[in-house]
């Protein structure tokens, strides 16, 4: 696992040990960023269920102003901190070791991009995350929500969101979502 592009291109990152974390494959990450674009200057990013932090770190490497990393696992957050130190990105990061509900309810930030990669077998977390992002208006009006999920289980897009693009990469699929037209008006 490595940073694909930007100021820290090629830097190898560490993943937490065990089967609880499933790092995004480099080919999937590269494709996602080809869809989103290459530069994210001054953008604010949320890496939700961050695991190793590789997705948020990729955004910072490509110019994001700040990335927030959320995961309930101490081991995952220790790994994120290690990777941020290695990349020299600690000043551009906010680490939040907490459960989904409390973490998202306590955020007072609107994000340009939210990358959501829950454990594939926890369908409840997808539903809850969509709901909390909507209720707390965490995505800017023209922001993008990137959702990684198991290709074999269709993603149920949360109320208030619409799918903009979908790509399949073997057993991993990516859905890029934005606010439904009516929802973006209440999020300004």
mmCIF file with all atom_site columns, C-alpha atoms in Angstrom:
data_model
loop_
_atom_site.group_PDB
_atom_site.id
_atom_site.type_symbol
_atom_site.label_atom_id
_atom_site.label_alt_id
_atom_site.label_comp_id
_atom_site.label_asym_id
_atom_site.label_entity_id
_atom_site.label_seq_id
_atom_site.pdbx_PDB_ins_code
_atom_site.Cartn_x
_atom_site.Cartn_y
_atom_site.Cartn_z
_atom_site.occupancy
_atom_site.B_iso_or_equiv
_atom_site.pdbx_formal_charge
_atom_site.auth_seq_id
_atom_site.auth_comp_id
_atom_site.auth_asym_id
_atom_site.auth_atom_id
_atom_site.pdbx_PDB_model_num
ATOM 1   C CA . UNK A 1 1   ? 0.000   0.000  0.000   1.00 0.00 ? 1   UNK A CA 1
ATOM 2   C CA . UNK A 1 2   ? 1.408   3.351  -1.056  1.00 0.00 ? 2   UNK A CA 1
ATOM 3   C CA . UNK A 1 3   ? 0.556   6.958  -1.830  1.00 0.00 ? 3   UNK A CA 1
ATOM 4   C CA . UNK A 1 4   ? -0.331  7.056  -5.534  1.00 0.00 ? 4   UNK A CA 1
ATOM 5   C CA . UNK A 1 5   ? 0.323   10.707 -6.404  1.00 0.00 ? 5   UNK A CA 1
ATOM 6   C CA . UNK A 1 6   ? 1.076   14.175 -5.125  1.00 0.00 ? 6   UNK A CA 1
ATOM 7   C CA . UNK A 1 7   ? 3.805   15.488 -2.858  1.00 0.00 ? 7   UNK A CA 1
ATOM 8   C CA . UNK A 1 8   ? 4.434   12.100 -1.182  1.00 0.00 ? 8   UNK A CA 1
ATOM 9   C CA . UNK A 1 9   ? 4.000   9.922  -4.267  1.00 0.00 ? 9   UNK A CA 1
ATOM 10  C CA . UNK A 1 10  ? 5.362   6.390  -3.820  1.00 0.00 ? 10  UNK A CA 1
ATOM 11  C CA . UNK A 1 11  ? 5.616   6.556  -0.008  1.00 0.00 ? 11  UNK A CA 1
ATOM 12  C CA . UNK A 1 12  ? 4.770   3.140  1.461   1.00 0.00 ? 12  UNK A CA 1
ATOM 13  C CA . UNK A 1 13  ? 2.189   3.050  4.227   1.00 0.00 ? 13  UNK A CA 1
ATOM 14  C CA . UNK A 1 14  ? 1.540   0.521  6.946   1.00 0.00 ? 14  UNK A CA 1
ATOM 15  C CA . UNK A 1 15  ? -1.829  -1.183 7.528   1.00 0.00 ? 15  UNK A CA 1
ATOM 16  C CA . UNK A 1 16  ? -3.175  -2.315 10.897  1.00 0.00 ? 16  UNK A CA 1
ATOM 17  C CA . UNK A 1 17  ? -2.615  -5.997 11.587  1.00 0.00 ? 17  UNK A CA 1
ATOM 18  C CA . UNK A 1 18  ? -5.491  -8.469 11.520  1.00 0.00 ? 18  UNK A CA 1
ATOM 19  C CA . UNK A 1 19  ? -8.539  -9.069 9.408   1.00 0.00 ? 19  UNK A CA 1
ATOM 20  C CA . UNK A 1 20  ? -10.676 -6.224 10.781  1.00 0.00 ? 20  UNK A CA 1
ATOM 21  C CA . UNK A 1 21  ? -9.136  -3.708 8.367   1.00 0.00 ? 21  UNK A CA 1
ATOM 22  C CA . UNK A 1 22  ? -9.319  -4.132 4.611   1.00 0.00 ? 22  UNK A CA 1
ATOM 23  C CA . UNK A 1 23  ? -7.060  -1.533 2.959   1.00 0.00 ? 23  UNK A CA 1
ATOM 24  C CA . UNK A 1 24  ? -8.264  -0.032 -0.311  1.00 0.00 ? 24  UNK A CA 1
ATOM 25  C CA . UNK A 1 25  ? -6.284  -1.618 -3.123  1.00 0.00 ? 25  UNK A CA 1
ATOM 26  C CA . UNK A 1 26  ? -3.919  0.745  -4.957  1.00 0.00 ? 26  UNK A CA 1
ATOM 27  C CA . UNK A 1 27  ? -5.662  0.116  -8.287  1.00 0.00 ? 27  UNK A CA 1
ATOM 28  C CA . UNK A 1 28  ? -9.045  1.035  -6.777  1.00 0.00 ? 28  UNK A CA 1
ATOM 29  C CA . UNK A 1 29  ? -7.638  4.146  -5.102  1.00 0.00 ? 29  UNK A CA 1
ATOM 30  C CA . UNK A 1 30  ? -5.932  5.227  -8.321  1.00 0.00 ? 30  UNK A CA 1
ATOM 31  C CA . UNK A 1 31  ? -9.184  4.821  -10.282 1.00 0.00 ? 31  UNK A CA 1
ATOM 32  C CA . UNK A 1 32  ? -11.184 6.764  -7.697  1.00 0.00 ? 32  UNK A CA 1
ATOM 33  C CA . UNK A 1 33  ? -8.760  9.678  -7.862  1.00 0.00 ? 33  UNK A CA 1
ATOM 34  C CA . UNK A 1 34  ? -8.787  9.560  -11.667 1.00 0.00 ? 34  UNK A CA 1
ATOM 35  C CA . UNK A 1 35  ? -12.559 10.093 -11.446 1.00 0.00 ? 35  UNK A CA 1
ATOM 36  C CA . UNK A 1 36  ? -12.406 12.800 -8.752  1.00 0.00 ? 36  UNK A CA 1
ATOM 37  C CA . UNK A 1 37  ? -9.448  14.686 -10.193 1.00 0.00 ? 37  UNK A CA 1
ATOM 38  C CA . UNK A 1 38  ? -5.830  15.099 -9.278  1.00 0.00 ? 38  UNK A CA 1
ATOM 39  C CA . UNK A 1 39  ? -5.721  18.233 -7.124  1.00 0.00 ? 39  UNK A CA 1
ATOM 40  C CA . UNK A 1 40  ? -7.666  19.057 -3.978  1.00 0.00 ? 40  UNK A CA 1
ATOM 41  C CA . UNK A 1 41  ? -6.160  22.395 -2.969  1.00 0.00 ? 41  UNK A CA 1
ATOM 42  C CA . UNK A 1 42  ? -7.699  23.839 0.189   1.00 0.00 ? 42  UNK A CA 1
ATOM 43  C CA . UNK A 1 43  ? -10.303 21.051 0.416   1.00 0.00 ? 43  UNK A CA 1
ATOM 44  C CA . UNK A 1 44  ? -11.469 19.548 3.697   1.00 0.00 ? 44  UNK A CA 1
ATOM 45  C CA . UNK A 1 45  ? -11.715 15.756 3.769   1.00 0.00 ? 45  UNK A CA 1
ATOM 46  C CA . UNK A 1 46  ? -13.232 13.195 6.118   1.00 0.00 ? 46  UNK A CA 1
ATOM 47  C CA . UNK A 1 47  ? -11.760 9.672  6.030   1.00 0.00 ? 47  UNK A CA 1
ATOM 48  C CA . UNK A 1 48  ? -14.516 7.707  7.778   1.00 0.00 ? 48  UNK A CA 1
ATOM 49  C CA . UNK A 1 49  ? -13.716 4.182  9.029   1.00 0.00 ? 49  UNK A CA 1
ATOM 50  C CA . UNK A 1 50  ? -10.177 5.217  8.093   1.00 0.00 ? 50  UNK A CA 1
ATOM 51  C CA . UNK A 1 51  ? -8.245  2.021  8.952   1.00 0.00 ? 51  UNK A CA 1
ATOM 52  C CA . UNK A 1 52  ? -4.694  2.908  7.894   1.00 0.00 ? 52  UNK A CA 1
ATOM 53  C CA . UNK A 1 53  ? -5.630  6.449  6.846   1.00 0.00 ? 53  UNK A CA 1
ATOM 54  C CA . UNK A 1 54  ? -4.393  5.817  3.303   1.00 0.00 ? 54  UNK A CA 1
ATOM 55  C CA . UNK A 1 55  ? -7.353  7.521  1.613   1.00 0.00 ? 55  UNK A CA 1
ATOM 56  C CA . UNK A 1 56  ? -7.164  10.703 3.685   1.00 0.00 ? 56  UNK A CA 1
ATOM 57  C CA . UNK A 1 57  ? -3.380  10.791 3.324   1.00 0.00 ? 57  UNK A CA 1
ATOM 58  C CA . UNK A 1 58  ? -3.789  10.492 -0.453  1.00 0.00 ? 58  UNK A CA 1
ATOM 59  C CA . UNK A 1 59  ? -6.030  13.581 -0.393  1.00 0.00 ? 59  UNK A CA 1
ATOM 60  C CA . UNK A 1 60  ? -3.447  15.526 1.655   1.00 0.00 ? 60  UNK A CA 1
ATOM 61  C CA . UNK A 1 61  ? -0.649  14.446 -0.693  1.00 0.00 ? 61  UNK A CA 1
ATOM 62  C CA . UNK A 1 62  ? -2.721  15.917 -3.532  1.00 0.00 ? 62  UNK A CA 1
ATOM 63  C CA . UNK A 1 63  ? -3.176  19.277 -1.796  1.00 0.00 ? 63  UNK A CA 1
ATOM 64  C CA . UNK A 1 64  ? -6.088  18.938 0.657   1.00 0.00 ? 64  UNK A CA 1
ATOM 65  C CA . UNK A 1 65  ? -5.904  21.559 3.387   1.00 0.00 ? 65  UNK A CA 1
ATOM 66  C CA . UNK A 1 66  ? -6.872  19.149 6.167   1.00 0.00 ? 66  UNK A CA 1
ATOM 67  C CA . UNK A 1 67  ? -8.123  15.589 6.591   1.00 0.00 ? 67  UNK A CA 1
ATOM 68  C CA . UNK A 1 68  ? -10.102 14.277 9.537   1.00 0.00 ? 68  UNK A CA 1
ATOM 69  C CA . UNK A 1 69  ? -9.583  10.591 10.318  1.00 0.00 ? 69  UNK A CA 1
ATOM 70  C CA . UNK A 1 70  ? -12.314 8.710  12.213  1.00 0.00 ? 70  UNK A CA 1
ATOM 71  C CA . UNK A 1 71  ? -12.120 5.149  13.485  1.00 0.00 ? 71  UNK A CA 1
ATOM 72  C CA . UNK A 1 72  ? -13.118 3.501  16.758  1.00 0.00 ? 72  UNK A CA 1
ATOM 73  C CA . UNK A 1 73  ? -10.095 1.166  16.774  1.00 0.00 ? 73  UNK A CA 1
ATOM 74  C CA . UNK A 1 74  ? -7.079  2.254  18.819  1.00 0.00 ? 74  UNK A CA 1
ATOM 75  C CA . UNK A 1 75  ? -4.853  0.015  16.686  1.00 0.00 ? 75  UNK A CA 1
ATOM 76  C CA . UNK A 1 76  ? -6.145  1.674  13.507  1.00 0.00 ? 76  UNK A CA 1
ATOM 77  C CA . UNK A 1 77  ? -5.629  5.163  14.926  1.00 0.00 ? 77  UNK A CA 1
ATOM 78  C CA . UNK A 1 78  ? -2.091  4.281  16.050  1.00 0.00 ? 78  UNK A CA 1
ATOM 79  C CA . UNK A 1 79  ? -1.413  3.127  12.483  1.00 0.00 ? 79  UNK A CA 1
ATOM 80  C CA . UNK A 1 80  ? -2.883  6.356  11.039  1.00 0.00 ? 80  UNK A CA 1
ATOM 81  C CA . UNK A 1 81  ? -0.673  8.430  13.341  1.00 0.00 ? 81  UNK A CA 1
ATOM 82  C CA . UNK A 1 82  ? 2.398   6.390  12.296  1.00 0.00 ? 82  UNK A CA 1
ATOM 83  C CA . UNK A 1 83  ? 1.566   6.903  8.593   1.00 0.00 ? 83  UNK A CA 1
ATOM 84  C CA . UNK A 1 84  ? 0.928   10.633 9.075   1.00 0.00 ? 84  UNK A CA 1
ATOM 85  C CA . UNK A 1 85  ? 4.246   11.038 10.904  1.00 0.00 ? 85  UNK A CA 1
ATOM 86  C CA . UNK A 1 86  ? 6.044   9.116  8.167   1.00 0.00 ? 86  UNK A CA 1
ATOM 87  C CA . UNK A 1 87  ? 4.461   11.353 5.510   1.00 0.00 ? 87  UNK A CA 1
ATOM 88  C CA . UNK A 1 88  ? 5.069   14.463 7.646   1.00 0.00 ? 88  UNK A CA 1
ATOM 89  C CA . UNK A 1 89  ? 1.361   15.352 7.502   1.00 0.00 ? 89  UNK A CA 1
ATOM 90  C CA . UNK A 1 90  ? 0.457   15.553 11.210  1.00 0.00 ? 90  UNK A CA 1
ATOM 91  C CA . UNK A 1 91  ? -0.222  19.307 10.947  1.00 0.00 ? 91  UNK A CA 1
ATOM 92  C CA . UNK A 1 92  ? -2.783  18.680 8.199   1.00 0.00 ? 92  UNK A CA 1
ATOM 93  C CA . UNK A 1 93  ? -4.651  16.004 10.166  1.00 0.00 ? 93  UNK A CA 1
ATOM 94  C CA . UNK A 1 94  ? -7.243  15.669 12.910  1.00 0.00 ? 94  UNK A CA 1
ATOM 95  C CA . UNK A 1 95  ? -7.487  12.205 14.486  1.00 0.00 ? 95  UNK A CA 1
ATOM 96  C CA . UNK A 1 96  ? -10.749 11.154 16.135  1.00 0.00 ? 96  UNK A CA 1
ATOM 97  C CA . UNK A 1 97  ? -10.775 7.801  17.892  1.00 0.00 ? 97  UNK A CA 1
ATOM 98  C CA . UNK A 1 98  ? -14.456 7.332  18.638  1.00 0.00 ? 98  UNK A CA 1
ATOM 99  C CA . UNK A 1 99  ? -17.617 5.502  17.656  1.00 0.00 ? 99  UNK A CA 1
ATOM 100 C CA . UNK A 1 100 ? -19.414 6.656  14.523  1.00 0.00 ? 100 UNK A CA 1
ATOM 101 C CA . UNK A 1 101 ? -22.413 8.294  16.232  1.00 0.00 ? 101 UNK A CA 1
ATOM 102 C CA . UNK A 1 102 ? -20.447 10.369 18.713  1.00 0.00 ? 102 UNK A CA 1
ATOM 103 C CA . UNK A 1 103 ? -17.694 11.269 16.244  1.00 0.00 ? 103 UNK A CA 1
ATOM 104 C CA . UNK A 1 104 ? -20.046 12.602 13.564  1.00 0.00 ? 104 UNK A CA 1
ATOM 105 C CA . UNK A 1 105 ? -22.367 14.374 15.991  1.00 0.00 ? 105 UNK A CA 1
ATOM 106 C CA . UNK A 1 106 ? -19.417 16.254 17.503  1.00 0.00 ? 106 UNK A CA 1
ATOM 107 C CA . UNK A 1 107 ? -17.990 17.446 14.177  1.00 0.00 ? 107 UNK A CA 1
ATOM 108 C CA . UNK A 1 108 ? -18.636 21.107 13.375  1.00 0.00 ? 108 UNK A CA 1
ATOM 109 C CA . UNK A 1 109 ? -17.107 21.029 9.885   1.00 0.00 ? 109 UNK A CA 1
ATOM 110 C CA . UNK A 1 110 ? -18.489 20.796 6.361   1.00 0.00 ? 110 UNK A CA 1
ATOM 111 C CA . UNK A 1 111 ? -16.411 18.624 4.055   1.00 0.00 ? 111 UNK A CA 1
ATOM 112 C CA . UNK A 1 112 ? -15.639 18.819 0.345   1.00 0.00 ? 112 UNK A CA 1
ATOM 113 C CA . UNK A 1 113 ? -15.057 15.041 0.281   1.00 0.00 ? 113 UNK A CA 1
ATOM 114 C CA . UNK A 1 114 ? -16.057 12.221 2.597   1.00 0.00 ? 114 UNK A CA 1
ATOM 115 C CA . UNK A 1 115 ? -14.483 8.816  1.931   1.00 0.00 ? 115 UNK A CA 1
ATOM 116 C CA . UNK A 1 116 ? -16.505 6.096  3.663   1.00 0.00 ? 116 UNK A CA 1
ATOM 117 C CA . UNK A 1 117 ? -15.130 2.554  3.859   1.00 0.00 ? 117 UNK A CA 1
ATOM 118 C CA . UNK A 1 118 ? -16.902 0.570  6.610   1.00 0.00 ? 118 UNK A CA 1
ATOM 119 C CA . UNK A 1 119 ? -16.367 -3.158 7.089   1.00 0.00 ? 119 UNK A CA 1
ATOM 120 C CA . UNK A 1 120 ? -18.142 -4.805 4.148   1.00 0.00 ? 120 UNK A CA 1
ATOM 121 C CA . UNK A 1 121 ? -20.219 -7.064 6.393   1.00 0.00 ? 121 UNK A CA 1
ATOM 122 C CA . UNK A 1 122 ? -21.588 -4.200 8.526   1.00 0.00 ? 122 UNK A CA 1
ATOM 123 C CA . UNK A 1 123 ? -24.477 -2.965 6.363   1.00 0.00 ? 123 UNK A CA 1
ATOM 124 C CA . UNK A 1 124 ? -25.896 -1.164 9.405   1.00 0.00 ? 124 UNK A CA 1
ATOM 125 C CA . UNK A 1 125 ? -22.865 1.137  9.468   1.00 0.00 ? 125 UNK A CA 1
ATOM 126 C CA . UNK A 1 126 ? -23.484 2.268  5.887   1.00 0.00 ? 126 UNK A CA 1
ATOM 127 C CA . UNK A 1 127 ? -27.076 3.174  6.695   1.00 0.00 ? 127 UNK A CA 1
ATOM 128 C CA . UNK A 1 128 ? -26.144 4.935  9.941   1.00 0.00 ? 128 UNK A CA 1
ATOM 129 C CA . UNK A 1 129 ? -23.281 6.884  8.326   1.00 0.00 ? 129 UNK A CA 1
ATOM 130 C CA . UNK A 1 130 ? -25.502 8.171  5.495   1.00 0.00 ? 130 UNK A CA 1
ATOM 131 C CA . UNK A 1 131 ? -28.086 9.244  8.083   1.00 0.00 ? 131 UNK A CA 1
ATOM 132 C CA . UNK A 1 132 ? -25.568 11.012 10.343  1.00 0.00 ? 132 UNK A CA 1
ATOM 133 C CA . UNK A 1 133 ? -23.879 12.795 7.426   1.00 0.00 ? 133 UNK A CA 1
ATOM 134 C CA . UNK A 1 134 ? -27.300 14.057 6.329   1.00 0.00 ? 134 UNK A CA 1
ATOM 135 C CA . UNK A 1 135 ? -28.581 15.006 9.788   1.00 0.00 ? 135 UNK A CA 1
ATOM 136 C CA . UNK A 1 136 ? -25.387 16.856 10.696  1.00 0.00 ? 136 UNK A CA 1
ATOM 137 C CA . UNK A 1 137 ? -25.016 18.398 7.216   1.00 0.00 ? 137 UNK A CA 1
ATOM 138 C CA . UNK A 1 138 ? -21.352 17.341 7.051   1.00 0.00 ? 138 UNK A CA 1
ATOM 139 C CA . UNK A 1 139 ? -21.036 17.481 3.255   1.00 0.00 ? 139 UNK A CA 1
ATOM 140 C CA . UNK A 1 140 ? -20.788 20.849 1.490   1.00 0.00 ? 140 UNK A CA 1
ATOM 141 C CA . UNK A 1 141 ? -23.522 21.581 -1.102  1.00 0.00 ? 141 UNK A CA 1
ATOM 142 C CA . UNK A 1 142 ? -21.367 20.393 -4.024  1.00 0.00 ? 142 UNK A CA 1
ATOM 143 C CA . UNK A 1 143 ? -19.314 17.933 -1.982  1.00 0.00 ? 143 UNK A CA 1
ATOM 144 C CA . UNK A 1 144 ? -18.761 14.304 -2.899  1.00 0.00 ? 144 UNK A CA 1
ATOM 145 C CA . UNK A 1 145 ? -19.321 11.229 -0.748  1.00 0.00 ? 145 UNK A CA 1
ATOM 146 C CA . UNK A 1 146 ? -17.192 8.292  -1.901  1.00 0.00 ? 146 UNK A CA 1
ATOM 147 C CA . UNK A 1 147 ? -18.490 4.932  -0.655  1.00 0.00 ? 147 UNK A CA 1
ATOM 148 C CA . UNK A 1 148 ? -16.535 1.686  -0.916  1.00 0.00 ? 148 UNK A CA 1
ATOM 149 C CA . UNK A 1 149 ? -18.593 -1.510 -0.647  1.00 0.00 ? 149 UNK A CA 1
ATOM 150 C CA . UNK A 1 150 ? -18.845 -5.178 -1.602  1.00 0.00 ? 150 UNK A CA 1
ATOM 151 C CA . UNK A 1 151 ? -19.909 -5.610 -5.242  1.00 0.00 ? 151 UNK A CA 1
ATOM 152 C CA . UNK A 1 152 ? -22.037 -8.650 -4.313  1.00 0.00 ? 152 UNK A CA 1
ATOM 153 C CA . UNK A 1 153 ? -24.311 -6.620 -2.009  1.00 0.00 ? 153 UNK A CA 1
ATOM 154 C CA . UNK A 1 154 ? -26.064 -3.643 -3.629  1.00 0.00 ? 154 UNK A CA 1
ATOM 155 C CA . UNK A 1 155 ? -25.486 -0.331 -1.878  1.00 0.00 ? 155 UNK A CA 1
ATOM 156 C CA . UNK A 1 156 ? -28.607 1.339  -0.549  1.00 0.00 ? 156 UNK A CA 1
ATOM 157 C CA . UNK A 1 157 ? -28.012 5.046  -1.066  1.00 0.00 ? 157 UNK A CA 1
ATOM 158 C CA . UNK A 1 158 ? -29.165 6.977  1.991   1.00 0.00 ? 158 UNK A CA 1
ATOM 159 C CA . UNK A 1 159 ? -32.076 9.370  1.890   1.00 0.00 ? 159 UNK A CA 1
ATOM 160 C CA . UNK A 1 160 ? -31.075 12.820 0.664   1.00 0.00 ? 160 UNK A CA 1
ATOM 161 C CA . UNK A 1 161 ? -28.258 11.526 -1.563  1.00 0.00 ? 161 UNK A CA 1
ATOM 162 C CA . UNK A 1 162 ? -28.018 10.530 -5.202  1.00 0.00 ? 162 UNK A CA 1
ATOM 163 C CA . UNK A 1 163 ? -25.450 8.400  -6.955  1.00 0.00 ? 163 UNK A CA 1
ATOM 164 C CA . UNK A 1 164 ? -23.360 10.317 -9.493  1.00 0.00 ? 164 UNK A CA 1
ATOM 165 C CA . UNK A 1 165 ? -21.052 7.525  -10.632 1.00 0.00 ? 165 UNK A CA 1
ATOM 166 C CA . UNK A 1 166 ? -20.476 3.853  -9.883  1.00 0.00 ? 166 UNK A CA 1
ATOM 167 C CA . UNK A 1 167 ? -17.481 1.675  -10.756 1.00 0.00 ? 167 UNK A CA 1
ATOM 168 C CA . UNK A 1 168 ? -16.795 -1.996 -10.071 1.00 0.00 ? 168 UNK A CA 1
ATOM 169 C CA . UNK A 1 169 ? -13.333 -3.435 -9.390  1.00 0.00 ? 169 UNK A CA 1
ATOM 170 C CA . UNK A 1 170 ? -13.766 -7.172 -8.824  1.00 0.00 ? 170 UNK A CA 1
ATOM 171 C CA . UNK A 1 171 ? -15.373 -7.662 -5.403  1.00 0.00 ? 171 UNK A CA 1
ATOM 172 C CA . UNK A 1 172 ? -15.053 -3.945 -4.560  1.00 0.00 ? 172 UNK A CA 1
ATOM 173 C CA . UNK A 1 173 ? -17.367 -1.252 -5.886  1.00 0.00 ? 173 UNK A CA 1
ATOM 174 C CA . UNK A 1 174 ? -17.167 2.498  -5.507  1.00 0.00 ? 174 UNK A CA 1
ATOM 175 C CA . UNK A 1 175 ? -20.169 4.790  -5.502  1.00 0.00 ? 175 UNK A CA 1
ATOM 176 C CA . UNK A 1 176 ? -19.653 8.527  -5.743  1.00 0.00 ? 176 UNK A CA 1
ATOM 177 C CA . UNK A 1 177 ? -22.649 10.356 -4.325  1.00 0.00 ? 177 UNK A CA 1
ATOM 178 C CA . UNK A 1 178 ? -23.747 13.925 -3.856  1.00 0.00 ? 178 UNK A CA 1
ATOM 179 C CA . UNK A 1 179 ? -26.707 15.644 -2.295  1.00 0.00 ? 179 UNK A CA 1
ATOM 180 C CA . UNK A 1 180 ? -30.035 15.140 -3.949  1.00 0.00 ? 180 UNK A CA 1
ATOM 181 C CA . UNK A 1 181 ? -30.983 18.485 -5.519  1.00 0.00 ? 181 UNK A CA 1
ATOM 182 C CA . UNK A 1 182 ? -33.468 19.387 -2.775  1.00 0.00 ? 182 UNK A CA 1
ATOM 183 C CA . UNK A 1 183 ? -31.032 18.468 0.013   1.00 0.00 ? 183 UNK A CA 1
ATOM 184 C CA . UNK A 1 184 ? -28.195 20.687 -1.241  1.00 0.00 ? 184 UNK A CA 1
ATOM 185 C CA . UNK A 1 185 ? -30.372 23.770 -0.645  1.00 0.00 ? 185 UNK A CA 1
ATOM 186 C CA . UNK A 1 186 ? -30.629 23.084 3.101   1.00 0.00 ? 186 UNK A CA 1
ATOM 187 C CA . UNK A 1 187 ? -26.906 22.480 3.516   1.00 0.00 ? 187 UNK A CA 1
ATOM 188 C CA . UNK A 1 188 ? -25.529 25.833 2.381   1.00 0.00 ? 188 UNK A CA 1
#
